[in-house]
Coordinates of C-alpha atoms in Angstrom, one line a residue:
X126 CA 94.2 83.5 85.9
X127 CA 95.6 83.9 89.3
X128 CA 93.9 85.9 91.7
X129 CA 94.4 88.3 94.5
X130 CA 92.5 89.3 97.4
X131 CA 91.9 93.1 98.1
X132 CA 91.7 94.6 101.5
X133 CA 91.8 90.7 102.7
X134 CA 87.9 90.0 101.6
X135 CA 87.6 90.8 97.5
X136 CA 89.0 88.2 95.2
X137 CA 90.2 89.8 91.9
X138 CA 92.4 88.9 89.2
X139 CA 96.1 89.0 90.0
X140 CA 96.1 91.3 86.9
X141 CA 94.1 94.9 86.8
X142 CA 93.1 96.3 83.0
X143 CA 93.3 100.1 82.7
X144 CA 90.7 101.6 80.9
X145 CA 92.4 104.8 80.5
X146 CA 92.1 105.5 77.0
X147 CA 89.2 103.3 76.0
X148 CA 87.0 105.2 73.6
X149 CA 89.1 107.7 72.4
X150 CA 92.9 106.9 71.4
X151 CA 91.6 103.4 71.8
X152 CA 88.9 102.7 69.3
X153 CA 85.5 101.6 71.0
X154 CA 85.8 98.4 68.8
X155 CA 89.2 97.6 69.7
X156 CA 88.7 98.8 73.3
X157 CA 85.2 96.0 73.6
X158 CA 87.6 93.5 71.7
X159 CA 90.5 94.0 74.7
X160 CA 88.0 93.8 77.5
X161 CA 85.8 90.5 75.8
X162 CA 89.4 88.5 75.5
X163 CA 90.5 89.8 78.6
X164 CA 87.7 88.3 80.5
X165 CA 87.5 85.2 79.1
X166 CA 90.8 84.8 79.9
X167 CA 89.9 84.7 83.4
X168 CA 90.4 88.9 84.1
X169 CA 88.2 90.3 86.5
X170 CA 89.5 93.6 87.8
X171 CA 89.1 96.8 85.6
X172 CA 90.2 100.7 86.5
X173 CA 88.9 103.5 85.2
X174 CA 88.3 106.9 86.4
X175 CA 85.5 110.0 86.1
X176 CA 88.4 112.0 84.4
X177 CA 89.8 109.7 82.2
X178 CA 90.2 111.5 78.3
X179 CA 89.1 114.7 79.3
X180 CA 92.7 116.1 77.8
X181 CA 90.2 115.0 74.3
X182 CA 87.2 116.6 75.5
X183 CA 84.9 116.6 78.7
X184 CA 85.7 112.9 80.5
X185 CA 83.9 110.1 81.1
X186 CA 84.5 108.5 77.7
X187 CA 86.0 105.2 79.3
X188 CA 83.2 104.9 82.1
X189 CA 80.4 105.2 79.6
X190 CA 82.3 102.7 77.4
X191 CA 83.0 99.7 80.2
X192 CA 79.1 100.8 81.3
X193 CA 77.5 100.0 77.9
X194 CA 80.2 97.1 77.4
X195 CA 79.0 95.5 80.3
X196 CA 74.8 96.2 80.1
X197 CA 75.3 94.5 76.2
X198 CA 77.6 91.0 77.8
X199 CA 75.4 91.4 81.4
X200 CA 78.5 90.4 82.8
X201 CA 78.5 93.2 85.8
X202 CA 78.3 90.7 89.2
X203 CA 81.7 89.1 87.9
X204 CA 83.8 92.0 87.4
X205 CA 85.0 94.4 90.3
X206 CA 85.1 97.7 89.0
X207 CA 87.5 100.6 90.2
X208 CA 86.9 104.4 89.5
X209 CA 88.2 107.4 91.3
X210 CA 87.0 111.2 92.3
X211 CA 89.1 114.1 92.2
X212 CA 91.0 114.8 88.8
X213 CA 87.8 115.3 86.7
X214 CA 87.8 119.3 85.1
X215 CA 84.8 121.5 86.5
X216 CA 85.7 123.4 83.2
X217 CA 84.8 121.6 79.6
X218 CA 87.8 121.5 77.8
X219 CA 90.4 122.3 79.9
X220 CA 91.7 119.4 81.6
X221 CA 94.4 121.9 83.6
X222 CA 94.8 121.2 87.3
X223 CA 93.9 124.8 88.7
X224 CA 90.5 123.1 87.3
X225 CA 90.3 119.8 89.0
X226 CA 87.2 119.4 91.2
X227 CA 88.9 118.4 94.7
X228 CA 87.8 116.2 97.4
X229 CA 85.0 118.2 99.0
X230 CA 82.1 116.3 100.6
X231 CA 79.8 117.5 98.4
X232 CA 82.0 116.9 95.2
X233 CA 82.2 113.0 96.5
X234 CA 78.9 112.7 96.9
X235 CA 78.2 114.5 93.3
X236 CA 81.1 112.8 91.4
X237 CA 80.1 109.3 92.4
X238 CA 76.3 109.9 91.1
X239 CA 78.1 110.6 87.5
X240 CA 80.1 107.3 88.2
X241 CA 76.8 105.3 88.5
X242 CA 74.9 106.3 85.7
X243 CA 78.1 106.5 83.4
X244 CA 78.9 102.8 83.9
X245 CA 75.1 102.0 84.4
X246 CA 75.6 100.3 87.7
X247 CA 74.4 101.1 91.1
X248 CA 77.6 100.4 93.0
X249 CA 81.1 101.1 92.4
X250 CA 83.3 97.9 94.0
X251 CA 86.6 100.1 94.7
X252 CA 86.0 104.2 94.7
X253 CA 89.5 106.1 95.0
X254 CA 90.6 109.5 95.9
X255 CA 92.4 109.9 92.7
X256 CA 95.1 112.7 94.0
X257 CA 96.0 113.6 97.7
X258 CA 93.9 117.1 97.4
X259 CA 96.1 119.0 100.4
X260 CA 93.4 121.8 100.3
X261 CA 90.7 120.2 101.2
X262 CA 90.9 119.0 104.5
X263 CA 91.8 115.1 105.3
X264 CA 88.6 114.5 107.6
X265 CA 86.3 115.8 105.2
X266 CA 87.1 113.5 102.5
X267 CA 87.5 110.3 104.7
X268 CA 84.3 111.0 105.6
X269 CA 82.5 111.7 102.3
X270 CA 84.3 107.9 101.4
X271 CA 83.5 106.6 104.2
X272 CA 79.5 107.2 104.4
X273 CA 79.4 106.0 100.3
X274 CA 80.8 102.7 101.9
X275 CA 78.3 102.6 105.0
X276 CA 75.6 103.5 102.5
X277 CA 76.3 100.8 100.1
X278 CA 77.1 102.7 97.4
X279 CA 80.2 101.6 97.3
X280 CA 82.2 98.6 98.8
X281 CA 86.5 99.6 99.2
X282 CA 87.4 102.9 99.7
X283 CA 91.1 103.4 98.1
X284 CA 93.5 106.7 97.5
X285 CA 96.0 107.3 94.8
X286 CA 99.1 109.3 94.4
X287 CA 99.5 109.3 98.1
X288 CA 102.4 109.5 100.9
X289 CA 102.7 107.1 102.8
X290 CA 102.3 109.5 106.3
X291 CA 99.1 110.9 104.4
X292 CA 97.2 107.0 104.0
X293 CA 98.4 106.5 107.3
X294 CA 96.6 109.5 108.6
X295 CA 93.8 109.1 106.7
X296 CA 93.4 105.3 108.1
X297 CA 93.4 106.7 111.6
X298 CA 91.1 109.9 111.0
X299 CA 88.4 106.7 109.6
X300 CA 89.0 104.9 112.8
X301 CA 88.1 107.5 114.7
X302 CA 85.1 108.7 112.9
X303 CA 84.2 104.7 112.5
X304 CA 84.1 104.8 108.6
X305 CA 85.4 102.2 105.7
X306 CA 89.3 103.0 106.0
X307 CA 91.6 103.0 102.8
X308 CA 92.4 99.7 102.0
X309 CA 93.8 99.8 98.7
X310 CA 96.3 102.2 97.6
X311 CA 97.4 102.9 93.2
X312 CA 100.3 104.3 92.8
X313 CA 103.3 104.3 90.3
X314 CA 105.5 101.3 90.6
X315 CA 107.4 99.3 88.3
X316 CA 110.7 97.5 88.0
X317 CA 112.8 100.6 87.8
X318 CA 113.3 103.2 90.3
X319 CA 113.1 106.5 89.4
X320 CA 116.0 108.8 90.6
X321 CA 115.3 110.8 93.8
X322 CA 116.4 114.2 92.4
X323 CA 113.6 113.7 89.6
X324 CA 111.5 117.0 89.4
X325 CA 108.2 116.2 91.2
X326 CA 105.0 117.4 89.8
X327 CA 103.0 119.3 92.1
X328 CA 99.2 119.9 91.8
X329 CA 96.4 121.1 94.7
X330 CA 99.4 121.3 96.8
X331 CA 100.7 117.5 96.3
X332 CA 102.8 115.6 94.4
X333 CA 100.7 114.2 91.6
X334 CA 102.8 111.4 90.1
X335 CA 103.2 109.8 93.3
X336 CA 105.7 106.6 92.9
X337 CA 105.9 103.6 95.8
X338 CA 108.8 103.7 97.7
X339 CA 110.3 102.0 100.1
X340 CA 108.1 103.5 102.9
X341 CA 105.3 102.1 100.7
X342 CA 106.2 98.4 100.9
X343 CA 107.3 98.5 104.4
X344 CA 104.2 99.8 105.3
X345 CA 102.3 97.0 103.2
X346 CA 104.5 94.3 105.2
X347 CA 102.9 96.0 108.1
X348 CA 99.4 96.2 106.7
X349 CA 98.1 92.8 105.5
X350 CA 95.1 94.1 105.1
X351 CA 96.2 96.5 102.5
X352 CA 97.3 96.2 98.6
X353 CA 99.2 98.5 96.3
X354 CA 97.6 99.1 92.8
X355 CA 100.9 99.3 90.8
X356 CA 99.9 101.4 87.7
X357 CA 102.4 102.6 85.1
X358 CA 103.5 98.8 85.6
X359 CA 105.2 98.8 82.1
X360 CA 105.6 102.6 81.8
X361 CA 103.7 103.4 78.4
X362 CA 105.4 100.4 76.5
X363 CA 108.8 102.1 77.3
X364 CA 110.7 98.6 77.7
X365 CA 109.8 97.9 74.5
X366 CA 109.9 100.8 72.3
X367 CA 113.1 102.1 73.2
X368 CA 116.8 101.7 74.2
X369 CA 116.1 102.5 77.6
X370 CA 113.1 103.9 79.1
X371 CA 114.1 107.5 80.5
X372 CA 111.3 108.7 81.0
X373 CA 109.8 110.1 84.4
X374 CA 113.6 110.5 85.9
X375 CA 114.7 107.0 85.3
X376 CA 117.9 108.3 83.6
X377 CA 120.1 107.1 86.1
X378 CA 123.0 104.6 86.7
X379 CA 121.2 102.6 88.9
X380 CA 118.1 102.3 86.6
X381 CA 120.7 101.7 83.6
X382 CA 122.1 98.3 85.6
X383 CA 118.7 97.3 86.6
X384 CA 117.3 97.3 83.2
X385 CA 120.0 95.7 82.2
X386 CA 119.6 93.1 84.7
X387 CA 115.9 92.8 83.7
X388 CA 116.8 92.2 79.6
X389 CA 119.5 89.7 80.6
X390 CA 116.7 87.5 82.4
X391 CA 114.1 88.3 79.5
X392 CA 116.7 86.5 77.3
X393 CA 117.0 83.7 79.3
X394 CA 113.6 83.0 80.0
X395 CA 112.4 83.3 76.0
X396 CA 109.9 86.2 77.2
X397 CA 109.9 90.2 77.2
X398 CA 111.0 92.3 79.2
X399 CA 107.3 93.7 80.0
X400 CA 106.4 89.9 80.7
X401 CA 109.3 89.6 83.1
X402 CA 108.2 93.4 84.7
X403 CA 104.7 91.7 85.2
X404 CA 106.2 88.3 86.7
X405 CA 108.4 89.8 89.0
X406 CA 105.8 92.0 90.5
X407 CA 103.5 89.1 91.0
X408 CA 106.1 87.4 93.0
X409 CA 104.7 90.1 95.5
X410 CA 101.5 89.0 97.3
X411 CA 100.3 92.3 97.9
X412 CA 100.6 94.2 94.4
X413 CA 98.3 93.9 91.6
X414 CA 99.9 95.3 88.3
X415 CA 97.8 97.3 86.6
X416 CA 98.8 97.5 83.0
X417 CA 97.0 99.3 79.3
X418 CA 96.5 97.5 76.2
X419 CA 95.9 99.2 72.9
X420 CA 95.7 96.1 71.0
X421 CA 94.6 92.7 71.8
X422 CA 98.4 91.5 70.7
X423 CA 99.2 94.0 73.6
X424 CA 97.2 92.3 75.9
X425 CA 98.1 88.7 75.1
X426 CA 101.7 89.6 76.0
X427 CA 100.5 90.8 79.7
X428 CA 98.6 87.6 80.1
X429 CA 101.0 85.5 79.3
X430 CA 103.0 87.2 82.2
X431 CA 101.2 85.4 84.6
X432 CA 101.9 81.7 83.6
X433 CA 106.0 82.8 83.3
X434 CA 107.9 81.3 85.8
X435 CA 111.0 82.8 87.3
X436 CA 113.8 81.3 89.1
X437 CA 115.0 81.9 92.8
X438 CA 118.2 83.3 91.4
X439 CA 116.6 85.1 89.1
X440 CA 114.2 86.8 91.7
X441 CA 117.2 87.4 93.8
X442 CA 119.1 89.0 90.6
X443 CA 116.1 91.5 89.7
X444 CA 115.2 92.4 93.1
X445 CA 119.6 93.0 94.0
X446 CA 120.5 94.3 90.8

């Protein structure tokens, strides 16, 4: 598989798996059946969070999955392994925002223990701030991130769901206090651009659901040293399943032409229209897609995306349409 290069100094696989749902909706069989092909196919880069299924019970399910997947394959020096702080509920069962634990120091410096023994590891490779908590105040959780990094505990610091005028003051606040900076951003990108007047979900005082825009990339073409996490890549199977995806605001002329554009080149390449999403964002040396799979049929299809090859026109088609 191709590879990328986070933060200018980690090589990963051009492609990132989310573990999202693995060991609930996605059966821990199926789930160690995804992750075994998806390694062998050359896949190195996995996400997964501290929060992840706790709308099915407490959380955690999908780090203690990847942990006891990788202790039984003893695999864990060859795979670069992301997880994030901030979304996971303080109360069991109710996975509602009002009970989200934040970005306090302490709740860094907690959260990340839980990580560790979780996945059965004693380092995290890429440790996010999952939402842009607006409560807690920006220095404090640079700093929390920043001394995991300068204790080893972890190597890239990252944030998620983020404005761009928020990464860039959190990049200066860990200049100044001499800390690991935020080198990778995850956000919500895909082919389609969801329609500016789309309601905004707001949680801790931030949007949560925090797509790339155009400040986004222009800040990356200023930023070599950073990379944009693209998840949502194929929006839940929505190219697929449907006539058009409208979910998330994408119900919108412009999005109609685009997608449009977008099944027109699927047709004349002889792939789908995820596999062209995924090619067309690979065209971009700075974005790793990050993609689910329920089944390993799912996943085949993604991989395939990487050997596609797409024409200048139709680059210049997709990107103009």
């Amino acid at each position: 598989m191709m590879q990328r290069t986070l933060a200018g100094r980690r090589p990963v696989s051009a492609l990132c798996l989310g573990a999202m749902n693995f060991g609930s909706s996605t059966d821990p069989e199926t789930a160690i059946a995804i992750l075994d092909r998806f390694v062998e196919a050359g896949g190195t880069f996995i996400d997964t969070s501290n929060n992840y299924n706790q709308w099915l019970g407490t959380g955690g399910d999908s780090e203690e999955l990847l942990g006891r997947w990788m202790h039984s394959r003893k695999n864990r020096d060859q795979l670069v392994i992301a997880t994030k702080v901030g979304a996971r509920t303080t109360v069991a069962g109710d996975p509602g925002d009002q009970h989200w634990e934040g970005l306090r120091a302490g709740t860094v410096a907690a959260a990340v223990e839980g990580s560790l023994a979780r996945l059965g590891t004693d380092r995290i490779d890429l440790y996010y701030a999952h939402i842009d908590d607006r409560v807690t105040p920006l220095d404090e959780t640079v700093g929390a991130l920043g001394r995991l990094a300068a204790d080893g505990v972890v190597d890239l610091v990252g944030c998620s769901n983020t404005a761009t005028w928020r990464l860039e003051q959190a990049r200066r606040l860990a200049a100044d206090q001499g800390v690991e900076a935020y080198s990778v951003i995850q956000q919500h990108s895909t082919y389609l651009w969801p329609s500016p007047l789309a309601p905004i979900d707001v949680r801790r005082g931030s949007p949560f659901f925090v797509h790339a825009t155009v400040e986004h990339f222009d800040y990356l073409a200023e930023h070599p040293d950073l990379t944009l996490v693209a998840y949502a890549s194929l929006l839940g199977g929505s190219y697929a399943g449907r006539p058009f995806p409208a979910n998330r605001g994408y119900a919108h002329p412009s999005a109609y032409g685009r997608f449009e554009e977008l099944r027109r080149v699927a047709r004349e390449v002889g792939a789908t229209a995820n596999q062209v999403v995924l090619a067309w964002m690979l065209h971009r040396p700075q974005v790793v897609p990050l993609f689910g799979a329920s089944t390993v049929a799912q996943l085949e299809e993604a991989l395939d995306a990487v050997q596609l090859e797409l024409s200048d026109d139709q680059l210049q088609r997709l990107d103009t349409a």
